PDB file of C-alpha atoms in Angstrom:
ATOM      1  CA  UNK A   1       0.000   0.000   0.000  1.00 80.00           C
ATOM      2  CA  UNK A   2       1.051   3.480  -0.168  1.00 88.00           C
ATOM      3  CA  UNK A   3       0.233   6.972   0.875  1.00 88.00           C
ATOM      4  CA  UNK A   4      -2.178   7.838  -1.919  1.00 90.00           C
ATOM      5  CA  UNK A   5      -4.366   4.744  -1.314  1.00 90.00           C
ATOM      6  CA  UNK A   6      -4.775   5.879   2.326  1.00 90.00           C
ATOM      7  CA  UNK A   7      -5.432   8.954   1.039  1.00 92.00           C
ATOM      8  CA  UNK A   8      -8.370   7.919  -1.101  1.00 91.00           C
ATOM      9  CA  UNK A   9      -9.440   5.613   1.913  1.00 90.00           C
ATOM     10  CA  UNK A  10      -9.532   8.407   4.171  1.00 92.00           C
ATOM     11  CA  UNK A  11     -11.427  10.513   1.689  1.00 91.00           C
ATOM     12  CA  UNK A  12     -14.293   8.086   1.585  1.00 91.00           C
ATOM     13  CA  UNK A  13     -14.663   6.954   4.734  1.00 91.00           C
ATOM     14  CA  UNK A  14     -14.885  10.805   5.189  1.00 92.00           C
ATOM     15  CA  UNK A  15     -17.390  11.665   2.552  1.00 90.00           C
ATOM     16  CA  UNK A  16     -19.417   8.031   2.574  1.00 91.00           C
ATOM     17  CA  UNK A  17     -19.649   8.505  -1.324  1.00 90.00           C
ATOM     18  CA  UNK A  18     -17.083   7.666  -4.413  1.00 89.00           C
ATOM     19  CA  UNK A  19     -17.933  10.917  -6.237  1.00 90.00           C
ATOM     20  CA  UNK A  20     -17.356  13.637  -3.723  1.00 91.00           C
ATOM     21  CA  UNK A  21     -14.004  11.518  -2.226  1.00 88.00           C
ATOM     22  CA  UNK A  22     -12.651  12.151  -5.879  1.00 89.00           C
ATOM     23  CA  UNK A  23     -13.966  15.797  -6.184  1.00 90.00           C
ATOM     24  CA  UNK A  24     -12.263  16.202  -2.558  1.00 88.00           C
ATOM     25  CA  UNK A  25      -8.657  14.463  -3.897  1.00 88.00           C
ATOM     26  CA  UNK A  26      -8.576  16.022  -7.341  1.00 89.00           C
ATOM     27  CA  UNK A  27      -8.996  13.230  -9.474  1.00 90.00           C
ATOM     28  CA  UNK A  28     -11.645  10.613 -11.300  1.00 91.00           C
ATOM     29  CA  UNK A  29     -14.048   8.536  -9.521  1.00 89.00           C
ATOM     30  CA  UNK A  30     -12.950   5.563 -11.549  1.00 91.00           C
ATOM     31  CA  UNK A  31      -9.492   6.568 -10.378  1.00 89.00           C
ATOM     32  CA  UNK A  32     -10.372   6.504  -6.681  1.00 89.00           C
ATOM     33  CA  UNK A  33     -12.341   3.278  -7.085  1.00 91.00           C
ATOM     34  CA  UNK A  34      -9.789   1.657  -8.662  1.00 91.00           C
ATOM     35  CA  UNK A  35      -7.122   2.132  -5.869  1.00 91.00           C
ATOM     36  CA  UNK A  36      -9.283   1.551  -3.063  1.00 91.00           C
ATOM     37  CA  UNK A  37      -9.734  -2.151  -4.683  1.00 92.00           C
ATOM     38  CA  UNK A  38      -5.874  -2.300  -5.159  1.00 92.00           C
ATOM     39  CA  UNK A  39      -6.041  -1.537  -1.092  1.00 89.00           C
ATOM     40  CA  UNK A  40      -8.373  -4.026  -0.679  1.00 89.00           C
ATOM     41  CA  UNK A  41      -6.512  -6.691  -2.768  1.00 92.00           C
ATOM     42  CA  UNK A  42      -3.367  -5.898  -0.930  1.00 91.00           C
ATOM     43  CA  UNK A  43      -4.887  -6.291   2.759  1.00 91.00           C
ATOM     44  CA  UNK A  44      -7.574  -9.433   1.119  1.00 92.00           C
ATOM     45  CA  UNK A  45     -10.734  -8.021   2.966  1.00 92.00           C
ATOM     46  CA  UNK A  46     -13.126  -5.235   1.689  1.00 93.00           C
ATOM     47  CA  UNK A  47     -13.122  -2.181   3.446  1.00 91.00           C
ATOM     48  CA  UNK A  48     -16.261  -0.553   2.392  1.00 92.00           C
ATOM     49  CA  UNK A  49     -19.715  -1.819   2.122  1.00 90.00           C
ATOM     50  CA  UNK A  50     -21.371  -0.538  -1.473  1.00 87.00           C
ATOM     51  CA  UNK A  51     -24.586  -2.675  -1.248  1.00 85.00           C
ATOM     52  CA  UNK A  52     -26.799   0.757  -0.766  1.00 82.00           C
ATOM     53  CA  UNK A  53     -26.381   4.365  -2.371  1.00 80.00           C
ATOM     54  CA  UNK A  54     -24.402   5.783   0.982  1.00 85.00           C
ATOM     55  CA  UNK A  55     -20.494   4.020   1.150  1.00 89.00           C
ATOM     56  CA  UNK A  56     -20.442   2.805   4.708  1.00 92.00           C
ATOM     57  CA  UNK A  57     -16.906   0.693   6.441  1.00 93.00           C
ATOM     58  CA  UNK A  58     -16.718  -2.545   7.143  1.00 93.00           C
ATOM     59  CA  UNK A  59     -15.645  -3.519  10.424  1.00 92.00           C
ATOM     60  CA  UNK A  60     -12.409  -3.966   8.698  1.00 92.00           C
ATOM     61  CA  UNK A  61     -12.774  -0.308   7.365  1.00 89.00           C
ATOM     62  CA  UNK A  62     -13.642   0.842  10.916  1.00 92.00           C
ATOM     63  CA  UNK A  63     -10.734  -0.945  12.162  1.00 92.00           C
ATOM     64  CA  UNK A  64      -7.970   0.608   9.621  1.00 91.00           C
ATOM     65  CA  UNK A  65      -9.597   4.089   9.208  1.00 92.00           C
ATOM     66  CA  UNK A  66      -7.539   5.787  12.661  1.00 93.00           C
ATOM     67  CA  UNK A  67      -4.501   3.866  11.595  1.00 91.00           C
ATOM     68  CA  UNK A  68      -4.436   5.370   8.316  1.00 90.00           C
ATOM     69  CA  UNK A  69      -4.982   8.691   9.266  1.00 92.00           C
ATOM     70  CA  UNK A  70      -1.790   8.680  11.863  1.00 92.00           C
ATOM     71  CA  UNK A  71       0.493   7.483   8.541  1.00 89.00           C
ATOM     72  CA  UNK A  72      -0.794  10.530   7.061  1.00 89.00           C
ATOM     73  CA  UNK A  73      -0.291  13.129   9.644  1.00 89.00           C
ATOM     74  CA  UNK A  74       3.019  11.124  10.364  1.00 89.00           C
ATOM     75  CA  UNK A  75       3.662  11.584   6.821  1.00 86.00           C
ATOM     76  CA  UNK A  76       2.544  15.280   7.047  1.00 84.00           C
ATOM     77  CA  UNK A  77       5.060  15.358  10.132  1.00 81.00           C
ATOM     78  CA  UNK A  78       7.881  14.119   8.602  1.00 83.00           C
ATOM     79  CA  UNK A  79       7.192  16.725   5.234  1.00 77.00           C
ATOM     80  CA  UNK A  80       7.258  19.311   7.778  1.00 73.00           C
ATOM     81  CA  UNK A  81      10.024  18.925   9.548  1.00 73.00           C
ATOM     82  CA  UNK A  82      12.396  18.362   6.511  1.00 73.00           C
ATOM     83  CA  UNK A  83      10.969  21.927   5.107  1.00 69.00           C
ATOM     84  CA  UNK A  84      11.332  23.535   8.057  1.00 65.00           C
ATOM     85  CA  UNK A  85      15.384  22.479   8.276  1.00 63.00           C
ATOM     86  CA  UNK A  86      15.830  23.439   4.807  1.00 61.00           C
ATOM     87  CA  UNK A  87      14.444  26.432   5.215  1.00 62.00           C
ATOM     88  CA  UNK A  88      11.061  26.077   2.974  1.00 61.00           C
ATOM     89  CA  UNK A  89       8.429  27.182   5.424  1.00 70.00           C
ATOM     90  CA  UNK A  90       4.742  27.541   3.538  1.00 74.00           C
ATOM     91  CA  UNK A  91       1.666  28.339   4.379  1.00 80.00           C
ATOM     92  CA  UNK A  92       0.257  31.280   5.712  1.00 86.00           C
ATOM     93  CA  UNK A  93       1.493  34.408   8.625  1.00 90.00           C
ATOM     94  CA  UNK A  94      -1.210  36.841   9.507  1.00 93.00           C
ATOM     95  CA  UNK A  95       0.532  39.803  11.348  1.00 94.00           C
ATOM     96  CA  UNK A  96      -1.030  42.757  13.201  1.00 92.00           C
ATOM     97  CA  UNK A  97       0.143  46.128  13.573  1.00 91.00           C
ATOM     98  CA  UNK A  98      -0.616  48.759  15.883  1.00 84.00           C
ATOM     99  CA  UNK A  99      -3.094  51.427  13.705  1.00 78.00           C
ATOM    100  CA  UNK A 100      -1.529  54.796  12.526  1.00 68.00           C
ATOM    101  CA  UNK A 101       1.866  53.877  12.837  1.00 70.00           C
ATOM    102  CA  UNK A 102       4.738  53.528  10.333  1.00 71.00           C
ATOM    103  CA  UNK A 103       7.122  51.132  12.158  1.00 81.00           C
ATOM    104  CA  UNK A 104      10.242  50.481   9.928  1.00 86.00           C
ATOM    105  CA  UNK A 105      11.973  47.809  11.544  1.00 89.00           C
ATOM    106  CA  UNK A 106       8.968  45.959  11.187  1.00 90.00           C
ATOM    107  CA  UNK A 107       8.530  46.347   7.574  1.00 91.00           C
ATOM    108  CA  UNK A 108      12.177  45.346   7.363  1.00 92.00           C
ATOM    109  CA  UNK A 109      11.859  42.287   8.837  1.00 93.00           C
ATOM    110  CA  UNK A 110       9.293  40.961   6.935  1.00 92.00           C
ATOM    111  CA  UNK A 111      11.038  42.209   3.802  1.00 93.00           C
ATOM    112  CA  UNK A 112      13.885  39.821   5.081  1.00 93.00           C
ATOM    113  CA  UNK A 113      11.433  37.055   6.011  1.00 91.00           C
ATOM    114  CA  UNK A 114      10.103  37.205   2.671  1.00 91.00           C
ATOM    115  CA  UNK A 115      13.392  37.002   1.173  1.00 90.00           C
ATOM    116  CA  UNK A 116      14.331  33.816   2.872  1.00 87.00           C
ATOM    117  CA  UNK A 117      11.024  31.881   3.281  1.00 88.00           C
ATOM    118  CA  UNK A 118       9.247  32.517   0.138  1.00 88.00           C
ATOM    119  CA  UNK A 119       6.452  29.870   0.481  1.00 85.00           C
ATOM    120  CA  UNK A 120       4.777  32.086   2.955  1.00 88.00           C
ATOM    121  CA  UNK A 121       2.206  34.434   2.366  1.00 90.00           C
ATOM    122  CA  UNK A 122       2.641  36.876   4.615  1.00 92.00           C
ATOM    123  CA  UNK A 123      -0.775  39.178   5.518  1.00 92.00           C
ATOM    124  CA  UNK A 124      -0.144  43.063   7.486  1.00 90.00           C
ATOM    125  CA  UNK A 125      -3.400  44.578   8.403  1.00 89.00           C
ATOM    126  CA  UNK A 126      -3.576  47.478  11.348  1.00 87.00           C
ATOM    127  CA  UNK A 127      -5.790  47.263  14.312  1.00 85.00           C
ATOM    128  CA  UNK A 128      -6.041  48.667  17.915  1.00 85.00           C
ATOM    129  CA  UNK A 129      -3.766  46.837  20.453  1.00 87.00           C
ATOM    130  CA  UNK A 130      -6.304  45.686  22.798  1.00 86.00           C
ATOM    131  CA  UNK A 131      -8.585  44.111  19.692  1.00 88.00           C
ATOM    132  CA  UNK A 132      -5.441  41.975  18.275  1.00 91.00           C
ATOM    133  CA  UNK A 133      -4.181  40.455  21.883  1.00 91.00           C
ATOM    134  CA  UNK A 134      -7.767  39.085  21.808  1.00 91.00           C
ATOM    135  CA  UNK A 135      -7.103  37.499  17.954  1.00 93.00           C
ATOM    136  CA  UNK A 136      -3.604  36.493  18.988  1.00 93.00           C
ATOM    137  CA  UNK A 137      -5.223  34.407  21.763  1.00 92.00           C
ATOM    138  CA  UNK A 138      -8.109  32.846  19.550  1.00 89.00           C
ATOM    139  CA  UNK A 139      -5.467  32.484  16.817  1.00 88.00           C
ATOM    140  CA  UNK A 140      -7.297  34.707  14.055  1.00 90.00           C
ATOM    141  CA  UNK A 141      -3.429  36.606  14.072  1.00 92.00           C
ATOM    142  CA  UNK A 142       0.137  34.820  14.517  1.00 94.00           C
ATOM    143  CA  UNK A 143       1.848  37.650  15.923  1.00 95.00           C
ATOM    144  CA  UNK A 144       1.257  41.103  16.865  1.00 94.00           C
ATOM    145  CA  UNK A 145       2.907  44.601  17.185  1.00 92.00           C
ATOM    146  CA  UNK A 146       1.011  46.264  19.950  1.00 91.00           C
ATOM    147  CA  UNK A 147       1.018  50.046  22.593  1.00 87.00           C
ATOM    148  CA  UNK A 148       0.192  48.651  25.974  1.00 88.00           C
ATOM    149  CA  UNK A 149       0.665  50.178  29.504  1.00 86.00           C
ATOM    150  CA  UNK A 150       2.849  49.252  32.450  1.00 81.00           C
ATOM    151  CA  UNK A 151       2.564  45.429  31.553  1.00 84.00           C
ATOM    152  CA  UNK A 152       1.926  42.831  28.367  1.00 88.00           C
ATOM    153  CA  UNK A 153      -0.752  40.597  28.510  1.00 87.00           C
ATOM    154  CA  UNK A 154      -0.191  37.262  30.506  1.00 89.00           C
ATOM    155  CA  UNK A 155       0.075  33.773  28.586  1.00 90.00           C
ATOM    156  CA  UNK A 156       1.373  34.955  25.427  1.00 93.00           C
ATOM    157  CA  UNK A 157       5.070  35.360  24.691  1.00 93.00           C
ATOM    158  CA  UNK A 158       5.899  39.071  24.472  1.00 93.00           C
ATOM    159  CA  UNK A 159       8.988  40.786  23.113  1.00 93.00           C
ATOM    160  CA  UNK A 160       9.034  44.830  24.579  1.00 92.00           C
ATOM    161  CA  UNK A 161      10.638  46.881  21.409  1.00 90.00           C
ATOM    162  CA  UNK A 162      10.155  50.024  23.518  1.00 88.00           C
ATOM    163  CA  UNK A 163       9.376  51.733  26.690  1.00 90.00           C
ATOM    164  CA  UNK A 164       8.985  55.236  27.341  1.00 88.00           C
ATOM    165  CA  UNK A 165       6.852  58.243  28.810  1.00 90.00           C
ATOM    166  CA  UNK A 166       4.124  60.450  27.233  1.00 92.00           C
ATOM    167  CA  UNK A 167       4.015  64.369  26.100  1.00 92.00           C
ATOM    168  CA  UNK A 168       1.750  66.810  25.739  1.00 92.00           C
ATOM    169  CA  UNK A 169       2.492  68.544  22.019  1.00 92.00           C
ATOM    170  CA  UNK A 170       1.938  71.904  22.932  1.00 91.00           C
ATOM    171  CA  UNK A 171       1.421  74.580  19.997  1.00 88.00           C
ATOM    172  CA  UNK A 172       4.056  77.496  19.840  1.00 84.00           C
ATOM    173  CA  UNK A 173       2.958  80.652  22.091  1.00 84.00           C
ATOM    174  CA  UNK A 174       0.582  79.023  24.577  1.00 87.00           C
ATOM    175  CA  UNK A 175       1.151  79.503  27.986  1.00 88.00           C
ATOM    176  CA  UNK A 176       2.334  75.839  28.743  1.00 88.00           C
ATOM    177  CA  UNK A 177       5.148  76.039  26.183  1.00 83.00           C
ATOM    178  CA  UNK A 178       8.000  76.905  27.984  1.00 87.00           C
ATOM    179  CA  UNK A 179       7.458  74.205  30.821  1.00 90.00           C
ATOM    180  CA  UNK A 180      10.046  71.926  31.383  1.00 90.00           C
ATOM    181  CA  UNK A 181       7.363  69.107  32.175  1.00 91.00           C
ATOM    182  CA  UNK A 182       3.772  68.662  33.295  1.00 92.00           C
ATOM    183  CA  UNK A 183       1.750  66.997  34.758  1.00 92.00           C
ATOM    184  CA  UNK A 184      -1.893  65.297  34.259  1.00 91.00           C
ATOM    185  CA  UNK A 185      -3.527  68.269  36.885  1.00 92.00           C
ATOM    186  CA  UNK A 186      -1.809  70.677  34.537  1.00 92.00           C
ATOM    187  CA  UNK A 187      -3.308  69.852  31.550  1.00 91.00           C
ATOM    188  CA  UNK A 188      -6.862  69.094  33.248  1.00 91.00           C
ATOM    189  CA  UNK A 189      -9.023  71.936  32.277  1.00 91.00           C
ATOM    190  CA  UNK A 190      -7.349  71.735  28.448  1.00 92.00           C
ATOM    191  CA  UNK A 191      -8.624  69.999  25.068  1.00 94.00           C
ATOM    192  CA  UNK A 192      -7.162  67.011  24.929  1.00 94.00           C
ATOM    193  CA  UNK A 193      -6.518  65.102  21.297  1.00 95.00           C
ATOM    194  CA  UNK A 194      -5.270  61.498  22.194  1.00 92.00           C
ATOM    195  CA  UNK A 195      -5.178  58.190  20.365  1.00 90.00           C
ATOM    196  CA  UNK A 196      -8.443  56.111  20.312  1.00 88.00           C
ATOM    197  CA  UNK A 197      -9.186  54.302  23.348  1.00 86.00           C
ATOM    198  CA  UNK A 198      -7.464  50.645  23.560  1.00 79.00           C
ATOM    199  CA  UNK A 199      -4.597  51.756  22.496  1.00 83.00           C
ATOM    200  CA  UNK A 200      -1.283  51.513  24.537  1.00 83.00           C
ATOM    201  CA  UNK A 201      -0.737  55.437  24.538  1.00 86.00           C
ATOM    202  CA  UNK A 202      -4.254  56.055  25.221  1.00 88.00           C
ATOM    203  CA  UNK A 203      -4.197  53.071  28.048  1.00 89.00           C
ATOM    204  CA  UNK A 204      -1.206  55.111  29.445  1.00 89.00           C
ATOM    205  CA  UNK A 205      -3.019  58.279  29.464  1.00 91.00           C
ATOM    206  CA  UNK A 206      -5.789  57.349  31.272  1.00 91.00           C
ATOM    207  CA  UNK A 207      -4.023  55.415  33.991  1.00 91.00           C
ATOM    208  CA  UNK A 208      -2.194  58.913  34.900  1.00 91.00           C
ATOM    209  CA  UNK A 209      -5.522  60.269  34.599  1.00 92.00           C
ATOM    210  CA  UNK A 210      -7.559  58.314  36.821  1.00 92.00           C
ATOM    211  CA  UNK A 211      -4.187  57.735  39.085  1.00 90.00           C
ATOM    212  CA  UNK A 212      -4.469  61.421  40.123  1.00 91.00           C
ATOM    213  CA  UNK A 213      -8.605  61.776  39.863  1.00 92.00           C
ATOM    214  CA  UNK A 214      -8.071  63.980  36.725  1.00 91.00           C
ATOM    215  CA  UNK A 215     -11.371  63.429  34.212  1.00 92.00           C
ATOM    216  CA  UNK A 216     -10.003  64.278  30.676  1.00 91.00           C
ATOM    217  CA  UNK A 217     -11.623  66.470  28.146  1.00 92.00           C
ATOM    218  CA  UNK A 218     -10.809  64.585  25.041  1.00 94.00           C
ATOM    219  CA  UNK A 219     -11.759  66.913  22.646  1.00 93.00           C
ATOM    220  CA  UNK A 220     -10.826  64.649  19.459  1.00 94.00           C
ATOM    221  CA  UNK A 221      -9.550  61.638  19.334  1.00 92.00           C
ATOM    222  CA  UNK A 222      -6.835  59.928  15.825  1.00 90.00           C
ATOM    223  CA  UNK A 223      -5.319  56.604  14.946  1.00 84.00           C
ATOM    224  CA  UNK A 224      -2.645  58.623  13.750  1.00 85.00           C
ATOM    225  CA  UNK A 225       0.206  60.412  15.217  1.00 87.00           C
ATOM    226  CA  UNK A 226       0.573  63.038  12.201  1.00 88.00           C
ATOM    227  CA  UNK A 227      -3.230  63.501  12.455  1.00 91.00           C
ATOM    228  CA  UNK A 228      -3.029  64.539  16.277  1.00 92.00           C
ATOM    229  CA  UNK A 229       0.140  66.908  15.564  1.00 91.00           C
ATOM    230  CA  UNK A 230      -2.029  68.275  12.665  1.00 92.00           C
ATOM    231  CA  UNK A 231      -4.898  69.447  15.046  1.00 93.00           C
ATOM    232  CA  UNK A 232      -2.975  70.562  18.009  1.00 92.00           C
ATOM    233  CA  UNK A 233      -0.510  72.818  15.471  1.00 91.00           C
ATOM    234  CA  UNK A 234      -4.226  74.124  14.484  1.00 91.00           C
ATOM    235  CA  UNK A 235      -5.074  75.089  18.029  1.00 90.00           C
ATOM    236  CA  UNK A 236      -8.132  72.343  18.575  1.00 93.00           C
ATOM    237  CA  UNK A 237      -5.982  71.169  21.656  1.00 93.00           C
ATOM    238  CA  UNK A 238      -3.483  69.631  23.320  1.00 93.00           C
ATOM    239  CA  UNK A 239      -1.539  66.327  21.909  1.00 93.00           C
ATOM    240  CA  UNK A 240      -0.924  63.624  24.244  1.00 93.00           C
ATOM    241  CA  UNK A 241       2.162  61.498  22.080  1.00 91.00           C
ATOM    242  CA  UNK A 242       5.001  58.914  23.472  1.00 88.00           C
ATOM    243  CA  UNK A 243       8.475  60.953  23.468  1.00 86.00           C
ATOM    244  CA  UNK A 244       9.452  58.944  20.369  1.00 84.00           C
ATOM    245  CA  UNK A 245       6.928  60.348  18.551  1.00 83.00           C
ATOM    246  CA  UNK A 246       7.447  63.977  19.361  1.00 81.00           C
ATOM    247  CA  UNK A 247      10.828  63.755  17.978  1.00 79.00           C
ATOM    248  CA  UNK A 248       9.668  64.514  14.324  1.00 76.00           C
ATOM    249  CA  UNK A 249       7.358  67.378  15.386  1.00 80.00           C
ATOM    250  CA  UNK A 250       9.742  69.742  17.197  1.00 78.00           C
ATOM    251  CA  UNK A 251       9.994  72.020  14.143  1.00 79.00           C
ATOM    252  CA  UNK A 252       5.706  72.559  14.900  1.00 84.00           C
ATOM    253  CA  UNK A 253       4.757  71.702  18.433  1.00 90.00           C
ATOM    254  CA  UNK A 254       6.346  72.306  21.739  1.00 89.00           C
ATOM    255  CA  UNK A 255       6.817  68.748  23.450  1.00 90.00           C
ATOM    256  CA  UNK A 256       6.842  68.882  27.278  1.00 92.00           C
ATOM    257  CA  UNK A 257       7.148  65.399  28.964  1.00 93.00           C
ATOM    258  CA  UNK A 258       3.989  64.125  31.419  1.00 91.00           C
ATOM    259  CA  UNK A 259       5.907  63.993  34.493  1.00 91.00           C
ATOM    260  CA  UNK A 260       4.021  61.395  37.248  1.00 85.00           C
ATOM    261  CA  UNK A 261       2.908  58.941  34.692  1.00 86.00           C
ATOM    262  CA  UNK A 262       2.263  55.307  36.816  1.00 87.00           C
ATOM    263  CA  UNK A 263       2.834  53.296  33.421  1.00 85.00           C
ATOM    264  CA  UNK A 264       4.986  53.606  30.598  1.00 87.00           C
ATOM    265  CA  UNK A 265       3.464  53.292  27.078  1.00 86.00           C
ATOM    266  CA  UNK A 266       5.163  50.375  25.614  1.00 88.00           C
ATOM    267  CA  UNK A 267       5.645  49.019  22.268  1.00 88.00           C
ATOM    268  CA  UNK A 268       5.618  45.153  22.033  1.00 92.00           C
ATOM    269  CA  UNK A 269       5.386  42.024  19.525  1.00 94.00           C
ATOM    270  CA  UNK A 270       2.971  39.437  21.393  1.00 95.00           C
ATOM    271  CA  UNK A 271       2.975  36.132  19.810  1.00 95.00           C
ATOM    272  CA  UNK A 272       0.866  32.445  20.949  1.00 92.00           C
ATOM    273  CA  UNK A 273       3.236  30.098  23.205  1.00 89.00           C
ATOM    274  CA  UNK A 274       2.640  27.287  20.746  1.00 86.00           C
ATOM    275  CA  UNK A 275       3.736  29.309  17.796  1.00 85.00           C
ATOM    276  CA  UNK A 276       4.465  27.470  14.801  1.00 84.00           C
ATOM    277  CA  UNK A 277       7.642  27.250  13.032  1.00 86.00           C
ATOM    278  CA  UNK A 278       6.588  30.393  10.049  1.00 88.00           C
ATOM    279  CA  UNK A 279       6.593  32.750  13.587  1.00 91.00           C
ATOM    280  CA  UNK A 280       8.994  30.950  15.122  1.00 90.00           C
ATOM    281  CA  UNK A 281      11.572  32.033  12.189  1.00 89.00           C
ATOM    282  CA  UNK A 282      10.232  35.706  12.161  1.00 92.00           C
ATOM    283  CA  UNK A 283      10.899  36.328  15.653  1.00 93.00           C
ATOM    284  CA  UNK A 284      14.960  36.420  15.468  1.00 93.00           C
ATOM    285  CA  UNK A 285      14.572  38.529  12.206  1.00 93.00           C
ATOM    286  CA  UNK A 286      12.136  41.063  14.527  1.00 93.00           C
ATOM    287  CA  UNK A 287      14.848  41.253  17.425  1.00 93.00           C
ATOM    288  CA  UNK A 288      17.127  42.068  14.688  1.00 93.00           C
ATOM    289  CA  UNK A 289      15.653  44.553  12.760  1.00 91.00           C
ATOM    290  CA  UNK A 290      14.854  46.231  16.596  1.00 88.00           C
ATOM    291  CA  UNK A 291      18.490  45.561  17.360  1.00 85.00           C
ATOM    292  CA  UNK A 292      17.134  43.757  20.421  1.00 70.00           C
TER     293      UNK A 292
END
């Protein structure tokens, strides 16, 4: 016997009909037919009953159906493994990325990924932090760039890429500009324009917040960092950005640091404890690319 014939076998036992077996493997019905009774010769006992329209197993059938389908996932096993030494992954990586943000190490480490593992298709798609810990978990993602505050979530492998404190992206000639740092009181009676809540930033902010029984007014709220320089350099409020951030937007905005925060706002790649061997291989390329 060989693989294909337990292939077949499987197929039918699984669709208890000839036709849709062969429409599920890809080939004739005579075809299929034919190498189930070359099975059946080679073990001498019939394996399926065909005396009524539905296929049913023999006792015989029952008896070798579990065994066959172990050979094929041992088979699948052993395909695996060999692919994943050589260096062939395939198959699929879903990846989520924190929304609004342009994150170039990560970009260069998938470009790298790519590069050496082209069998994968590889899938980016942006989403707030606190929505793709939930898909890492229930495995709709395979690994996740996320903002979180103070700590990363529990029973998930985590990998911090940064940790840092907030500003407030003050616009040129208000009366907060020329202070060396603030704090949450400070800013209390101001328009606020923060990140949407669930993100880290936003998570961040409102643990200060409610840490020193400040109630925001957040006047506007964007996914993007550019967007929330954009308003506050408009006047419509203050900008509440990590200090990373602020770096590009001297030149517009004053950026005074949030002094009293209880959390940092971290950046983070989250990522299942039983990853499997596509995520596995990005991970070293990710602490590269973040010169971890």
């Amino acid at each position: 016997m060989d693989l294909r014939q337990l292939e077949y076998f499987v197929a039918v036992a699984d669709e208890s009909n000839f036709t849709r077996a062969a429409e599920r493997v890809h080939i004739s019905q005579s075809g299929v037919s034919a190498q189930i009774r070359q099975l059946e010769k080679e073990l001498n006992c019939e394996l399926f009953d065909r005396s009524s329209r539905v296929v049913r197993l023999t006792p015989a059938g029952r008896a070798a159906l579990e065994p066959a389908r172990h050979a094929l996932a041992a088979a699948a096993g052993v395909e695996q493994a060999v692919d994943e030494v050589a260096g062939l992954l395939r198959g699929h990586l879903t990846i989520g990325m924190v929304t609004g943000c342009t994150i170039t190490p990560l970009f260069a480490a998938l470009e790298k990924f790519h590069r050496s593992h082209p069998g994968v298709e590889v899938m980016l798609r942006e989403s707030s932090s606190d929505l793709m810990v939930g898909e890492v978990r229930s495995g709709t993602i395979d690994l996740a760039l996320i903002g979180a505050a103070g700590s990363l979530p529990s029973g998930l492998n985590s990998m911090t890429i940064m940790s840092e404190g907030l500003c407030a992206m003050v616009p040129v000639g208000h009366s907060l500009d020329r202070r060396k740092s603030l704090s949450v009181n400070d800013i209390a009676d101001q328009r606020i324009i923060a990140m949407p809540a669930g993100t880290g930033l936003r998570t961040a902010f409102d643990r200060a917040c409610l840490a020193h029984g400040v109630e925001p007014v957040i006047a506007l709220e964007a996914s993007a960092p550019d967007a929330i320089v954009e308003l506050a350099a408009r006047g419509l409020g203050i900008g509440i950005l990590s200090m990373s951030m602020a770096d590009d937007h001297r030149d517009r905005l004053t950026a005074v640091p949030l002094a009293g925060l209880p959390d940092p706002a971290l950046l983070a790649v989250v990522w299942p404890e039983s990853a499997g061997p596509a995520v596995r291989a990005l991970v070293p390329e990710l602490e590269e690319a973040f010169a971890l």
